[in-house]
């Protein structure tokens, strides 16, 4: 059905494809990797898989952080990375139509050339695919003003569990015809169908942002500043938090003069054009009132971009820190992802500090404070089962804290394998039953990415 | 289970409750009207209905335009109008929690007092309920900038077909835990569950809008102006079109000096604060280049509000026009609702004019031109079967035209009974099969608003 060079059972290749970037999630032994080049090939693959009861695991760039793209035993890994064409950009309609393997940065650059913007900007934007972004409903730093990936999905083409091809959604700005099928596949992590084409809406290019840095003597003070900014009615285009652990990791990874004595840094941008200066002045006042020890307005776009780039280094910098703490490839990170009501950010960060201290496990906190979505990052020694176990206990305590604060177990990374139990707790028995009913309705044989999102019964 | 005064089988009351505002849609003979006051009562009603296989039709203010709230034979009509409490407004989180019977205007006023906005503004906003707005994914004049109702729904409480109570979604800004259940119930018109509580997100109050009126010698010229404004990168807060038929109907209904010789009027607002004046100047240029015969900038907020109020009179004014054309209660309107890609607005309006001429049926056009969502309004004599039949033919030709232009059969009114056949065409066999599978998964006995959205097999 496919040419030989697009079907591989080579053990090294299988090993390279068997997991995403989630540490500590199990990966099974796959049967083969297949690389379809169009929708018809995806449909043919699924029909064969369905006929033989073979599980199918769709994959993009495997940059996910919850194990959703990990292999399961005996599965066909369906790599959509080769379906990487931008099919259409229509400035008049402000839409683009893309294949799932298009890399986020590739789409952003292409639409920018036409004066348009595709806002979703997950940390992995230089490598992750739109198909993966849609399947996990990925977020990023823009979300506080511009929302998550799902808010940009107008239409989808999806290969269903029996190999039929569904086209759903629309190209029009508005449309309420029938059930909202695109939203059902967004964030479903490949458990309900394989996305083969995506129609996204675009925005006019944003105005240039002005960027403010605020340092705080306590993480709680930074959290108070966030609440004050939101309560004052501002909608920043970025409102990021880094704690001291991250500031130190970034300075060690790529020195740029960050104040590593501060307990926390906020990075705040306003892209409100002529109003941006006045907005940031008022935001500065909010920060000062919350106890900021230092406030610094970026002089120009280059400097603002350098500060944003520093924020983007948080993950690789923490990986390096973990590797240095536990050399010989033993250092690992469990990246958590919890979203709480914005007024509870202070409770979340102080709670995480308390858990870290009490359990003797290093936990850094970074994230999108403006929308209440933080990433506590737990450092573990993979070679030490007791340390891994302590990390798991900390992870569970953070999840429990997040739910107790009225939050959700995942703000943007998804459930995958990492958070199935916490999803079940968050949903409760009725919600879980509805999830199982929907899964059974669309994938009765259970061949689509089995065991992800919903644990086996 | 319910006190006697909240269960009624009085024939007059049943007659008053058996249909919404869609003309020409069938209504069955219901069993009773019940008026639950809380979620537990709704759940108890559904459990009894499920036990006896009795259909259940949820109703709000019955202002819908597609027959979704119409009675079916032997049904319990479940009026949610009495569940009308605003449970919470949280300015810090920018959310509100409401019961389904809260009237749109009631919520708008309550949040405005706290400096916040709930943007969705369907034409029926003074009387329609949030539950109905969510169930139809209602739109309005704000959508061109602020989106439809569904974009504001964060969380829902829903009574399922077996009487179980599902709580889904969240209170946090972000959250991707599991399948997007709220979006599945939004726009499902009560066929998958009965919504008993809604958590919506709010926005900071918008800045005062400045408003421009542009008159055009042809509807096509107005359409060209719309495309030019969008292509120039503007996002107006309102971009409405009224054709001459509507201008004349409004002048007859409530004279206010509208130019009834113009072929079309655009009503355009910008709420971009300090930039609004400059934006409207550039928009004025777009209109002039497209051939506007007259351009008028509202002098102040009072005048702008008067113009917007005139637009809001379109529906009652056309109802009066139909009644005057066909006296004795015979005049009726079939309000269509088609959304096309914005670049095809000219093709839609000229196509509708051609159909109207060719079939000898009066069709006015009004709507949300800025997002490609127009309402061709067909005037019929209900007492003349031949006239009604001609109206149906016109309706079908407009639907066919809309789909041929890459549009959808409903931009904001929903499917109900009116558009089931057109939905089936738009979905195609695979999409329809997925709809049936989802309906069967959540309502296996088919008791929830049966026959709506999806025609019987």
GROMACS .gro file of N, CA and C in nm, chain B residues 77-157:
model
  243
  534UNK      N    1  -4.289   1.952   2.803
  534UNK     CA    2  -4.216   2.076   2.778
  534UNK      C    3  -4.154   2.120   2.910
  535UNK      N    4  -4.022   2.125   2.912
  535UNK     CA    5  -3.952   2.161   3.036
  535UNK      C    6  -3.909   2.306   3.024
  536UNK      N    7  -3.982   2.395   3.088
  536UNK     CA    8  -3.950   2.537   3.081
  536UNK      C    9  -3.844   2.570   3.185
  537UNK      N   10  -3.730   2.617   3.139
  537UNK     CA   11  -3.622   2.656   3.230
  537UNK      C   12  -3.631   2.804   3.268
  538UNK      N   13  -3.737   2.870   3.222
  538UNK     CA   14  -3.746   3.015   3.241
  538UNK      C   15  -3.745   3.055   3.388
  539UNK      N   16  -3.795   2.966   3.474
  539UNK     CA   17  -3.800   2.998   3.617
  539UNK      C   18  -3.667   2.982   3.688
  540UNK      N   19  -3.571   2.917   3.623
  540UNK     CA   20  -3.437   2.904   3.683
  540UNK      C   21  -3.357   3.024   3.634
  541UNK      N   22  -3.380   3.137   3.697
  541UNK     CA   23  -3.333   3.264   3.639
  541UNK      C   24  -3.244   3.344   3.733
  542UNK      N   25  -3.167   3.273   3.813
  542UNK     CA   26  -3.081   3.345   3.906
  542UNK      C   27  -2.937   3.355   3.854
  543UNK      N   28  -2.880   3.474   3.869
  543UNK     CA   29  -2.737   3.491   3.850
  543UNK      C   30  -2.671   3.445   3.979
  544UNK      N   31  -2.596   3.335   3.972
  544UNK     CA   32  -2.545   3.275   4.094
  544UNK      C   33  -2.418   3.344   4.142
  545UNK      N   34  -2.343   3.403   4.049
  545UNK     CA   35  -2.213   3.457   4.087
  545UNK      C   36  -2.160   3.546   3.976
  546UNK      N   37  -2.102   3.659   4.013
  546UNK     CA   38  -2.021   3.737   3.919
  546UNK      C   39  -1.889   3.761   3.990
  547UNK      N   40  -1.780   3.715   3.930
  547UNK     CA   41  -1.649   3.727   3.994
  547UNK      C   42  -1.560   3.815   3.907
  548UNK      N   43  -1.546   3.944   3.942
  548UNK     CA   44  -1.467   4.033   3.856
  548UNK      C   45  -1.319   3.994   3.851
  549UNK      N   46  -1.265   3.938   3.960
  549UNK     CA   47  -1.125   3.898   3.962
  549UNK      C   48  -1.097   3.790   3.859
  550UNK      N   49  -1.188   3.694   3.847
  550UNK     CA   50  -1.172   3.587   3.750
  550UNK      C   51  -1.234   3.621   3.616
  551UNK      N   52  -1.310   3.730   3.612
  551UNK     CA   53  -1.386   3.765   3.493
  551UNK      C   54  -1.475   3.650   3.447
  552UNK      N   55  -1.553   3.596   3.539
  552UNK     CA   56  -1.650   3.492   3.505
  552UNK      C   57  -1.783   3.522   3.574
  553UNK      N   58  -1.888   3.462   3.519
  553UNK     CA   59  -2.018   3.463   3.585
  553UNK      C   60  -2.075   3.322   3.579
  554UNK      N   61  -2.153   3.288   3.680
  554UNK     CA   62  -2.221   3.158   3.683
  554UNK      C   63  -2.370   3.186   3.689
  555UNK      N   64  -2.444   3.132   3.594
  555UNK     CA   65  -2.586   3.164   3.587
  555UNK      C   66  -2.671   3.040   3.566
  556UNK      N   67  -2.796   3.051   3.606
  556UNK     CA   68  -2.895   2.949   3.570
  556UNK      C   69  -2.941   2.975   3.426
  557UNK      N   70  -2.996   2.871   3.360
  557UNK     CA   71  -3.025   2.885   3.217
  557UNK      C   72  -3.134   2.986   3.184
  558UNK      N   73  -3.222   3.015   3.280
  558UNK     CA   74  -3.333   3.105   3.250
  558UNK      C   75  -3.301   3.253   3.264
  559UNK      N   76  -3.176   3.284   3.299
  559UNK     CA   77  -3.136   3.425   3.307
  559UNK      C   78  -3.148   3.487   3.168
  560UNK      N   79  -3.213   3.602   3.160
  560UNK     CA   80  -3.228   3.670   3.031
  560UNK      C   81  -3.096   3.739   2.996
  561UNK      N   82  -3.062   3.732   2.868
  561UNK     CA   83  -2.935   3.789   2.819
  561UNK      C   84  -2.917   3.932   2.871
  562UNK      N   85  -3.019   4.017   2.856
  562UNK     CA   86  -3.007   4.157   2.897
  562UNK      C   87  -2.982   4.170   3.047
  563UNK      N   88  -3.045   4.080   3.123
  563UNK     CA   89  -3.028   4.079   3.270
  563UNK      C   90  -2.881   4.056   3.306
  564UNK      N   91  -2.818   3.961   3.239
  564UNK     CA   92  -2.677   3.933   3.266
  564UNK      C   93  -2.589   4.049   3.220
  565UNK      N   94  -2.619   4.102   3.102
  565UNK     CA   95  -2.539   4.214   3.050
  565UNK      C   96  -2.540   4.332   3.146
  566UNK      N   97  -2.660   4.362   3.198
  566UNK     CA   98  -2.669   4.477   3.288
  566UNK      C   99  -2.597   4.450   3.419
  567UNK      N  100  -2.611   4.327   3.468
  567UNK     CA  101  -2.549   4.296   3.598
  567UNK      C  102  -2.397   4.302   3.588
  568UNK      N  103  -2.339   4.253   3.479
  568UNK     CA  104  -2.192   4.255   3.471
  568UNK      C  105  -2.143   4.395   3.436
  569UNK      N  106  -2.224   4.473   3.364
  569UNK     CA  107  -2.184   4.610   3.330
  569UNK      C  108  -2.165   4.692   3.457
  570UNK      N  109  -2.248   4.664   3.558
  570UNK     CA  110  -2.233   4.736   3.685
  570UNK      C  111  -2.098   4.712   3.749
  571UNK      N  112  -2.033   4.604   3.711
  571UNK     CA  113  -1.900   4.574   3.767
  571UNK      C  114  -1.790   4.603   3.666
  572UNK      N  115  -1.822   4.682   3.563
  572UNK     CA  116  -1.719   4.720   3.466
  572UNK      C  117  -1.682   4.609   3.370
  573UNK      N  118  -1.770   4.510   3.356
  573UNK     CA  119  -1.740   4.396   3.270
  573UNK      C  120  -1.845   4.386   3.159
  574UNK      N  121  -1.816   4.301   3.060
  574UNK     CA  122  -1.909   4.283   2.949
  574UNK      C  123  -1.929   4.136   2.918
  575UNK      N  124  -2.054   4.100   2.887
  575UNK     CA  125  -2.086   3.969   2.829
  575UNK      C  126  -2.129   4.001   2.687
  576UNK      N  127  -2.038   3.984   2.588
  576UNK     CA  128  -2.064   4.039   2.455
  576UNK      C  129  -2.182   3.979   2.376
  577UNK      N  130  -2.208   3.846   2.380
  577UNK     CA  131  -2.309   3.795   2.287
  577UNK      C  132  -2.442   3.873   2.294
  578UNK      N  133  -2.488   3.919   2.179
  578UNK     CA  134  -2.604   4.009   2.174
  578UNK      C  135  -2.701   3.971   2.062
  579UNK      N  136  -2.764   3.853   2.072
  579UNK     CA  137  -2.861   3.818   1.969
  579UNK      C  138  -2.972   3.922   1.963
  580UNK      N  139  -3.041   3.926   1.848
  580UNK     CA  140  -3.149   4.023   1.830
  580UNK      C  141  -3.251   4.017   1.942
  581UNK      N  142  -3.266   3.900   2.000
  581UNK     CA  143  -3.366   3.876   2.105
  581UNK      C  144  -3.311   3.905   2.245
  582UNK      N  145  -3.201   3.979   2.253
  582UNK     CA  146  -3.131   3.987   2.382
  582UNK      C  147  -3.216   4.038   2.496
  583UNK      N  148  -3.320   4.117   2.470
  583UNK     CA  149  -3.404   4.168   2.579
  583UNK      C  150  -3.494   4.059   2.637
  584UNK      N  151  -3.512   3.949   2.564
  584UNK     CA  152  -3.603   3.845   2.614
  584UNK      C  153  -3.544   3.705   2.614
  585UNK      N  154  -3.446   3.677   2.529
  585UNK     CA  155  -3.397   3.539   2.521
  585UNK      C  156  -3.310   3.506   2.641
  586UNK      N  157  -3.301   3.376   2.671
  586UNK     CA  158  -3.229   3.333   2.791
  586UNK      C  159  -3.088   3.286   2.755
  587UNK      N  160  -3.001   3.290   2.854
  587UNK     CA  161  -2.865   3.243   2.833
  587UNK      C  162  -2.867   3.094   2.797
  588UNK      N  163  -2.954   3.017   2.861
  588UNK     CA  164  -2.964   2.875   2.827
  588UNK      C  165  -2.998   2.855   2.681
  589UNK      N  166  -3.092   2.934   2.631
  589UNK     CA  167  -3.126   2.926   2.489
  589UNK      C  168  -3.014   2.976   2.401
  590UNK      N  169  -2.949   3.085   2.442
  590UNK     CA  170  -2.834   3.137   2.366
  590UNK      C  171  -2.726   3.030   2.353
  591UNK      N  172  -2.699   2.960   2.464
  591UNK     CA  173  -2.595   2.856   2.460
  591UNK      C  174  -2.641   2.737   2.376
  592UNK      N  175  -2.768   2.699   2.391
  592UNK     CA  176  -2.818   2.581   2.320
  592UNK      C  177  -2.822   2.601   2.169
  593UNK      N  178  -2.836   2.728   2.126
  593UNK     CA  179  -2.834   2.754   1.981
  593UNK      C  180  -2.700   2.814   1.937
  594UNK      N  181  -2.609   2.839   2.032
  594UNK     CA  182  -2.483   2.909   2.002
  594UNK      C  183  -2.514   3.042   1.932
  595UNK      N  184  -2.598   3.120   1.997
  595UNK     CA  185  -2.650   3.242   1.936
  595UNK      C  186  -2.540   3.343   1.905
  596UNK      N  187  -2.565   3.421   1.803
  596UNK     CA  188  -2.470   3.524   1.761
  596UNK      C  189  -2.521   3.662   1.795
  597UNK      N  190  -2.509   3.752   1.699
  597UNK     CA  191  -2.553   3.888   1.721
  597UNK      C  192  -2.464   3.985   1.647
  598UNK      N  193  -2.474   4.112   1.685
  598UNK     CA  194  -2.402   4.216   1.612
  598UNK      C  195  -2.257   4.228   1.659
  599UNK      N  196  -2.227   4.174   1.777
  599UNK     CA  197  -2.091   4.187   1.831
  599UNK      C  198  -1.993   4.088   1.771
  600UNK      N  199  -2.046   3.984   1.701
  600UNK     CA  200  -1.963   3.867   1.670
  600UNK      C  201  -1.846   3.899   1.581
  601UNK      N  202  -1.860   3.999   1.495
  601UNK     CA  203  -1.752   4.031   1.402
  601UNK      C  204  -1.624   4.059   1.478
  602UNK      N  205  -1.637   4.115   1.597
  602UNK     CA  206  -1.517   4.136   1.679
  602UNK      C  207  -1.509   4.041   1.797
  603UNK      N  208  -1.623   4.010   1.858
  603UNK     CA  209  -1.620   3.941   1.987
  603UNK      C  210  -1.668   3.795   1.987
  604UNK      N  211  -1.709   3.745   1.871
  604UNK     CA  212  -1.742   3.602   1.863
  604UNK      C  213  -1.881   3.567   1.913
  605UNK      N  214  -1.919   3.440   1.894
  605UNK     CA  215  -2.053   3.392   1.928
  605UNK      C  216  -2.057   3.343   2.072
  606UNK      N  217  -2.177   3.306   2.118
  606UNK     CA  218  -2.196   3.267   2.258
  606UNK      C  219  -2.100   3.158   2.302
  607UNK      N  220  -2.082   3.057   2.216
  607UNK     CA  221  -1.999   2.943   2.254
  607UNK      C  222  -1.859   2.982   2.298
  608UNK      N  223  -1.807   3.090   2.243
  608UNK     CA  224  -1.672   3.131   2.279
  608UNK      C  225  -1.664   3.183   2.422
  609UNK      N  226  -1.779   3.204   2.485
  609UNK     CA  227  -1.781   3.255   2.622
  609UNK      C  228  -1.818   3.148   2.724
  610UNK      N  229  -1.844   3.026   2.678
  610UNK     CA  230  -1.886   2.920   2.770
  610UNK      C  231  -1.762   2.846   2.821
  611UNK      N  232  -1.740   2.855   2.950
  611UNK     CA  233  -1.627   2.784   3.012
  611UNK      C  234  -1.671   2.651   3.070
  612UNK      N  235  -1.786   2.649   3.134
  612UNK     CA  236  -1.830   2.528   3.201
  612UNK      C  237  -1.981   2.516   3.198
  613UNK      N  238  -2.029   2.392   3.209
  613UNK     CA  239  -2.173   2.367   3.207
  613UNK      C  240  -2.208   2.261   3.310
  614UNK      N  241  -2.330   2.272   3.360
  614UNK     CA  242  -2.395   2.162   3.429
  614UNK      C  243  -2.508   2.117   3.338
   0.00000   0.00000   0.00000
